[in-house]
PDB file of C-alpha atoms in Angstrom:
ATOM      1  CA  MET S   1      12.371   2.655  18.838  1.00 69.00           C
ATOM      2  CA  ILE S   2      15.554   0.541  18.743  1.00 80.00           C
ATOM      3  CA  VAL S   3      13.606  -2.467  17.403  1.00 79.00           C
ATOM      4  CA  LEU S   4      12.129  -0.257  14.668  1.00 78.00           C
ATOM      5  CA  ALA S   5      15.592   0.984  13.660  1.00 83.00           C
ATOM      6  CA  VAL S   6      17.087  -2.529  13.622  1.00 87.00           C
ATOM      7  CA  VAL S   7      14.182  -3.937  11.584  1.00 86.00           C
ATOM      8  CA  ALA S   8      14.382  -1.055   9.093  1.00 86.00           C
ATOM      9  CA  LEU S   9      18.147  -1.359   8.674  1.00 91.00           C
ATOM     10  CA  ALA S  10      18.033  -5.153   8.352  1.00 92.00           C
ATOM     11  CA  GLY S  11      15.269  -4.846   5.767  1.00 89.00           C
ATOM     12  CA  LEU S  12      17.160  -2.217   3.791  1.00 90.00           C
ATOM     13  CA  LEU S  13      20.192  -4.495   3.635  1.00 93.00           C
ATOM     14  CA  LEU S  14      18.232  -7.695   2.954  1.00 92.00           C
ATOM     15  CA  GLY S  15      15.748  -6.350   0.365  1.00 88.00           C
ATOM     16  CA  PRO S  16      18.242  -5.902  -2.510  1.00 91.00           C
ATOM     17  CA  ARG S  17      20.012  -9.194  -1.686  1.00 93.00           C
ATOM     18  CA  LEU S  18      16.707 -11.065  -2.030  1.00 90.00           C
ATOM     19  CA  ARG S  19      16.013  -9.157  -5.263  1.00 86.00           C
ATOM     20  CA  LEU S  20      12.650  -8.023  -3.928  1.00 82.00           C
ATOM     21  CA  PRO S  21      10.556  -5.595  -5.943  1.00 77.00           C
ATOM     22  CA  SER S  22      10.826  -2.164  -4.276  1.00 76.00           C
ATOM     23  CA  PRO S  23      13.517  -3.498  -1.941  1.00 83.00           C
ATOM     24  CA  ALA S  24      13.682  -0.384   0.268  1.00 82.00           C
ATOM     25  CA  MET S  25      10.013  -0.852   1.145  1.00 78.00           C
ATOM     26  CA  MET S  26       9.531  -4.604   0.868  1.00 81.00           C
ATOM     27  CA  GLY S  27      12.725  -5.542   2.736  1.00 87.00           C
ATOM     28  CA  PRO S  28      11.749  -3.826   6.003  1.00 87.00           C
ATOM     29  CA  MET S  29       8.158  -5.053   5.636  1.00 81.00           C
ATOM     30  CA  LEU S  30       9.352  -8.641   5.178  1.00 85.00           C
ATOM     31  CA  VAL S  31      11.733  -8.451   8.160  1.00 88.00           C
ATOM     32  CA  SER S  32       8.981  -6.850  10.238  1.00 82.00           C
ATOM     33  CA  GLY S  33       6.589  -9.652   9.310  1.00 80.00           C
ATOM     34  CA  VAL S  34       9.125 -12.343  10.212  1.00 86.00           C
ATOM     35  CA  VAL S  35      10.020 -10.658  13.511  1.00 85.00           C
ATOM     36  CA  THR S  36       6.354 -10.318  14.447  1.00 79.00           C
ATOM     37  CA  ALA S  37       5.312 -13.800  13.253  1.00 79.00           C
ATOM     38  CA  THR S  38       8.145 -15.513  15.139  1.00 85.00           C
ATOM     39  CA  GLY S  39       7.382 -13.589  18.324  1.00 81.00           C
ATOM     40  CA  LEU S  40      10.823 -11.992  18.506  1.00 82.00           C
ATOM     41  CA  ALA S  41       9.093  -8.645  18.982  1.00 76.00           C
ATOM     42  CA  SER S  42       5.542  -7.494  19.212  1.00 70.00           C
ATOM     43  CA  GLY S  43       3.801  -4.179  19.146  1.00 64.00           C
ATOM     44  CA  PHE S  44       6.768  -2.088  18.108  1.00 64.00           C
ATOM     45  CA  ALA S  45       4.627   0.593  16.488  1.00 67.00           C
ATOM     46  CA  PRO S  46       6.092   4.074  16.807  1.00 70.00           C
ATOM     47  CA  SER S  47       4.510   6.306  19.415  1.00 75.00           C
ATOM     48  CA  GLY S  48       4.799   9.792  20.810  1.00 81.00           C
ATOM     49  CA  ILE S  49       7.059  12.236  19.010  1.00 86.00           C
ATOM     50  CA  LEU S  50       8.304   9.562  16.580  1.00 80.00           C
ATOM     51  CA  ARG S  51       4.746   8.837  15.418  1.00 77.00           C
ATOM     52  CA  THR S  52       4.053  12.557  15.036  1.00 83.00           C
ATOM     53  CA  LEU S  53       7.249  12.991  13.032  1.00 84.00           C
ATOM     54  CA  LEU S  54       6.448  10.014  10.779  1.00 77.00           C
ATOM     55  CA  PHE S  55       2.900  11.191  10.055  1.00 76.00           C
ATOM     56  CA  THR S  56       4.221  14.710   9.361  1.00 83.00           C
ATOM     57  CA  MET S  57       6.699  13.249   6.874  1.00 81.00           C
ATOM     58  CA  ILE S  58       3.894  11.264   5.225  1.00 73.00           C
ATOM     59  CA  GLY S  59       1.761  14.393   4.935  1.00 76.00           C
ATOM     60  CA  LEU S  60       4.620  16.363   3.430  1.00 80.00           C
ATOM     61  CA  ASP S  61       5.433  13.538   1.016  1.00 77.00           C
ATOM     62  CA  VAL S  62       1.868  13.514  -0.272  1.00 71.00           C
ATOM     63  CA  GLY S  63       1.267  17.263  -0.198  1.00 78.00           C
ATOM     64  CA  LEU S  64       4.507  18.357  -1.830  1.00 81.00           C
ATOM     65  CA  ARG S  65       3.865  16.185  -4.887  1.00 79.00           C
ATOM     66  CA  PHE S  66       1.136  18.552  -6.059  1.00 81.00           C
ATOM     67  CA  THR S  67       2.400  21.002  -8.662  1.00 85.00           C
ATOM     68  CA  ARG S  68       0.591  23.291 -11.075  1.00 86.00           C
ATOM     69  CA  ARG S  69       1.002  20.660 -13.776  1.00 88.00           C
ATOM     70  CA  THR S  70      -0.355  17.938 -11.457  1.00 85.00           C
ATOM     71  CA  LEU S  71      -3.391  20.049 -10.649  1.00 83.00           C
ATOM     72  CA  GLY S  72      -3.947  20.716 -14.385  1.00 86.00           C
ATOM     73  CA  ASP S  73      -3.729  17.004 -15.133  1.00 84.00           C
ATOM     74  CA  LEU S  74      -6.070  16.279 -12.248  1.00 83.00           C
ATOM     75  CA  ARG S  75      -8.666  18.741 -13.539  1.00 86.00           C
ATOM     76  CA  ARG S  76      -8.616  17.042 -16.943  1.00 89.00           C
ATOM     77  CA  ILE S  77      -9.109  13.508 -15.609  1.00 91.00           C
ATOM     78  CA  LEU S  78     -11.259  14.412 -12.620  1.00 90.00           C
ATOM     79  CA  PRO S  79     -14.622  13.085 -13.919  1.00 92.00           C
ATOM     80  CA  ALA S  80     -13.226   9.644 -14.821  1.00 93.00           C
ATOM     81  CA  ALA S  81     -11.085   9.476 -11.678  1.00 87.00           C
ATOM     82  CA  LEU S  82     -14.056  10.433  -9.512  1.00 92.00           C
ATOM     83  CA  ALA S  83     -16.273   7.783 -11.118  1.00 95.00           C
ATOM     84  CA  CYS S  84     -13.605   5.086 -10.684  1.00 93.00           C
ATOM     85  CA  THR S  85     -12.937   6.162  -7.098  1.00 90.00           C
ATOM     86  CA  LEU S  86     -16.631   6.018  -6.236  1.00 93.00           C
ATOM     87  CA  ALA S  87     -17.034   2.596  -7.856  1.00 95.00           C
ATOM     88  CA  ILE S  88     -14.006   1.109  -6.089  1.00 93.00           C
ATOM     89  CA  SER S  89     -15.007   2.695  -2.769  1.00 92.00           C
ATOM     90  CA  ALA S  90     -18.527   1.277  -3.098  1.00 95.00           C
ATOM     91  CA  GLY S  91     -17.107  -2.177  -3.845  1.00 95.00           C
ATOM     92  CA  CYS S  92     -14.794  -1.960  -0.825  1.00 93.00           C
ATOM     93  CA  ALA S  93     -17.683  -0.753   1.341  1.00 95.00           C
ATOM     94  CA  ALA S  94     -19.763  -3.752   0.237  1.00 97.00           C
ATOM     95  CA  LEU S  95     -16.885  -6.127   1.000  1.00 95.00           C
ATOM     96  CA  ALA S  96     -16.298  -4.397   4.354  1.00 96.00           C
ATOM     97  CA  TRP S  97     -19.995  -4.676   5.232  1.00 97.00           C
ATOM     98  CA  LEU S  98     -19.981  -8.391   4.398  1.00 97.00           C
ATOM     99  CA  LEU S  99     -16.838  -8.971   6.467  1.00 95.00           C
ATOM    100  CA  SER S 100     -18.304  -6.944   9.318  1.00 97.00           C
ATOM    101  CA  VAL S 101     -21.487  -9.025   9.339  1.00 97.00           C
ATOM    102  CA  LEU S 102     -19.620 -12.339   9.115  1.00 97.00           C
ATOM    103  CA  THR S 103     -16.882 -11.566  11.649  1.00 96.00           C
ATOM    104  CA  HIS S 104     -18.645  -9.108  13.984  1.00 96.00           C
ATOM    105  CA  ILE S 105     -15.765  -6.653  13.541  1.00 96.00           C
ATOM    106  CA  PRO S 106     -16.907  -3.009  13.437  1.00 96.00           C
ATOM    107  CA  PHE S 107     -17.627  -1.738   9.922  1.00 97.00           C
ATOM    108  CA  GLY S 108     -15.157   1.163  10.283  1.00 94.00           C
ATOM    109  CA  ASP S 109     -12.331  -1.271  10.931  1.00 95.00           C
ATOM    110  CA  THR S 110     -13.243  -3.587   8.064  1.00 95.00           C
ATOM    111  CA  TYR S 111     -13.633  -0.629   5.692  1.00 95.00           C
ATOM    112  CA  LEU S 112     -10.221   0.789   6.590  1.00 95.00           C
ATOM    113  CA  ALA S 113      -8.733  -2.701   6.224  1.00 94.00           C
ATOM    114  CA  THR S 114     -10.149  -3.179   2.714  1.00 92.00           C
ATOM    115  CA  THR S 115     -10.060   0.363   1.355  1.00 90.00           C
ATOM    116  CA  PRO S 116      -7.729   1.095  -1.533  1.00 84.00           C
ATOM    117  CA  GLY S 117      -5.130   3.806  -1.352  1.00 77.00           C
ATOM    118  CA  GLY S 118      -1.805   4.419   0.246  1.00 78.00           C
ATOM    119  CA  ILE S 119      -1.153   2.364   3.349  1.00 81.00           C
ATOM    120  CA  ASN S 120       0.371   5.423   4.995  1.00 79.00           C
ATOM    121  CA  ALA S 121      -2.815   7.469   4.631  1.00 82.00           C
ATOM    122  CA  VAL S 122      -5.001   4.555   5.753  1.00 89.00           C
ATOM    123  CA  LEU S 123      -2.886   3.979   8.859  1.00 85.00           C
ATOM    124  CA  ALA S 124      -2.875   7.683   9.689  1.00 84.00           C
ATOM    125  CA  THR S 125      -6.682   7.678   9.429  1.00 88.00           C
ATOM    126  CA  ALA S 126      -6.945   4.509  11.509  1.00 91.00           C
ATOM    127  CA  THR S 127      -4.705   5.969  14.191  1.00 88.00           C
ATOM    128  CA  SER S 128      -6.717   9.168  14.469  1.00 89.00           C
ATOM    129  CA  ALA S 129      -9.975   7.157  14.524  1.00 92.00           C
ATOM    130  CA  HIS S 130      -8.636   4.843  17.282  1.00 92.00           C
ATOM    131  CA  ALA S 131      -9.416   1.885  15.027  1.00 94.00           C
ATOM    132  CA  ASN S 132      -8.046  -1.670  15.207  1.00 92.00           C
ATOM    133  CA  LEU S 133      -4.510  -0.947  13.961  1.00 89.00           C
ATOM    134  CA  PRO S 134      -3.217  -4.539  14.052  1.00 87.00           C
ATOM    135  CA  LEU S 135      -6.098  -5.731  11.851  1.00 89.00           C
ATOM    136  CA  ILE S 136      -5.940  -2.798   9.461  1.00 92.00           C
ATOM    137  CA  SER S 137      -2.159  -2.783   9.092  1.00 86.00           C
ATOM    138  CA  SER S 138      -2.104  -6.575   8.575  1.00 85.00           C
ATOM    139  CA  VAL S 139      -4.721  -6.550   5.809  1.00 89.00           C
ATOM    140  CA  GLN S 140      -3.246  -3.449   4.152  1.00 89.00           C
ATOM    141  CA  SER S 141       0.271  -4.929   4.328  1.00 84.00           C
ATOM    142  CA  LEU S 142      -0.971  -8.192   2.847  1.00 84.00           C
ATOM    143  CA  ARG S 143      -2.583  -6.232   0.006  1.00 85.00           C
ATOM    144  CA  LEU S 144       0.658  -4.330  -0.559  1.00 82.00           C
ATOM    145  CA  PHE S 145       2.738  -7.540  -0.565  1.00 80.00           C
ATOM    146  CA  GLU S 146       0.285  -9.147  -2.945  1.00 82.00           C
ATOM    147  CA  MET S 147       0.422  -6.277  -5.410  1.00 81.00           C
ATOM    148  CA  ALA S 148       4.193  -5.790  -5.177  1.00 78.00           C
ATOM    149  CA  PHE S 149       4.834  -9.457  -5.897  1.00 78.00           C
ATOM    150  CA  LEU S 150       2.015 -10.086  -8.383  1.00 82.00           C
ATOM    151  CA  ALA S 151       2.432  -6.943 -10.501  1.00 80.00           C
ATOM    152  CA  PRO S 152       5.860  -7.908 -11.935  1.00 79.00           C
ATOM    153  CA  ILE S 153       4.578 -11.417 -12.691  1.00 81.00           C
ATOM    154  CA  LEU S 154       1.501 -10.058 -14.454  1.00 83.00           C
ATOM    155  CA  ILE S 155       3.625  -7.578 -16.410  1.00 85.00           C
ATOM    156  CA  ARG S 156       5.989 -10.366 -17.509  1.00 83.00           C
ATOM    157  CA  LEU S 157       3.068 -12.550 -18.583  1.00 85.00           C
ATOM    158  CA  THR S 158       1.422  -9.705 -20.477  1.00 85.00           C
ATOM    159  CA  THR S 159       4.700  -8.704 -22.120  1.00 85.00           C
ATOM    160  CA  ALA S 160       5.454 -12.304 -23.099  1.00 78.00           C
ATOM    161  CA  ARG S 161       2.039 -12.619 -24.751  1.00 77.00           C
ATOM    162  CA  ALA S 162       2.553  -9.348 -26.599  1.00 73.00           C
ATOM    163  CA  VAL S 163       5.968 -10.511 -27.858  1.00 75.00           C
ATOM    164  CA  ARG S 164       4.557 -13.883 -28.987  1.00 77.00           C
ATOM    165  CA  SER S 165       1.745 -12.216 -30.881  1.00 74.00           C
ATOM    166  CA  GLY S 166       4.157  -9.760 -32.498  1.00 69.00           C
ATOM    167  CA  ARG S 167       2.528  -6.636 -31.036  1.00 60.00           C
ATOM    168  CA  ARG S 168       5.483  -5.401 -29.015  1.00 52.00           C
ATOM    169  CA  GLY S 169       7.789  -2.922 -30.648  1.00 52.00           C
ATOM    170  CA  SER S 170       5.941  -2.861 -33.946  1.00 50.00           C
ATOM    171  CA  PRO S 171       5.933   0.617 -35.485  1.00 52.00           C
ATOM    172  CA  SER S 172       2.516   2.201 -35.860  1.00 50.00           C
ATOM    173  CA  ARG S 173       1.564   3.313 -39.339  1.00 44.00           C
TER     174      ARG S 173
END
């Protein structure tokens, strides 16, 4: 638990200094990755009451975001959201099946590793399913890093193109 606290605090202090996107999240993840990769610490996943508390906080964070307005918005976009969710889930299932066949890793583990969604929900599911947490958390963290670092670059590129073509900020008539 002490290692977890030190890594989190170091990441919170380092994230803004490195000008990371989402520094409060990416800083601790980066420090955690360095600590694990260098062998300074291994297997410092929370357990016992701390794990229960963390998963309770995750559940509350997700559940308390639903308001009447959110549910109304959800009802309006539900058909399109459901179709997109099914398509992405099918694509991830196909990728997971291929990885499972090629690597001989159980399909459940490869699916949880490749599935889209919040890393917190995926890890909670993996924990309750007694799945391969190191594999799943590594792939999910890599996906999160990739998106957190690539999204700003893609936004800048898209915005730069829009500015060059004169589309940005032009009043609609």
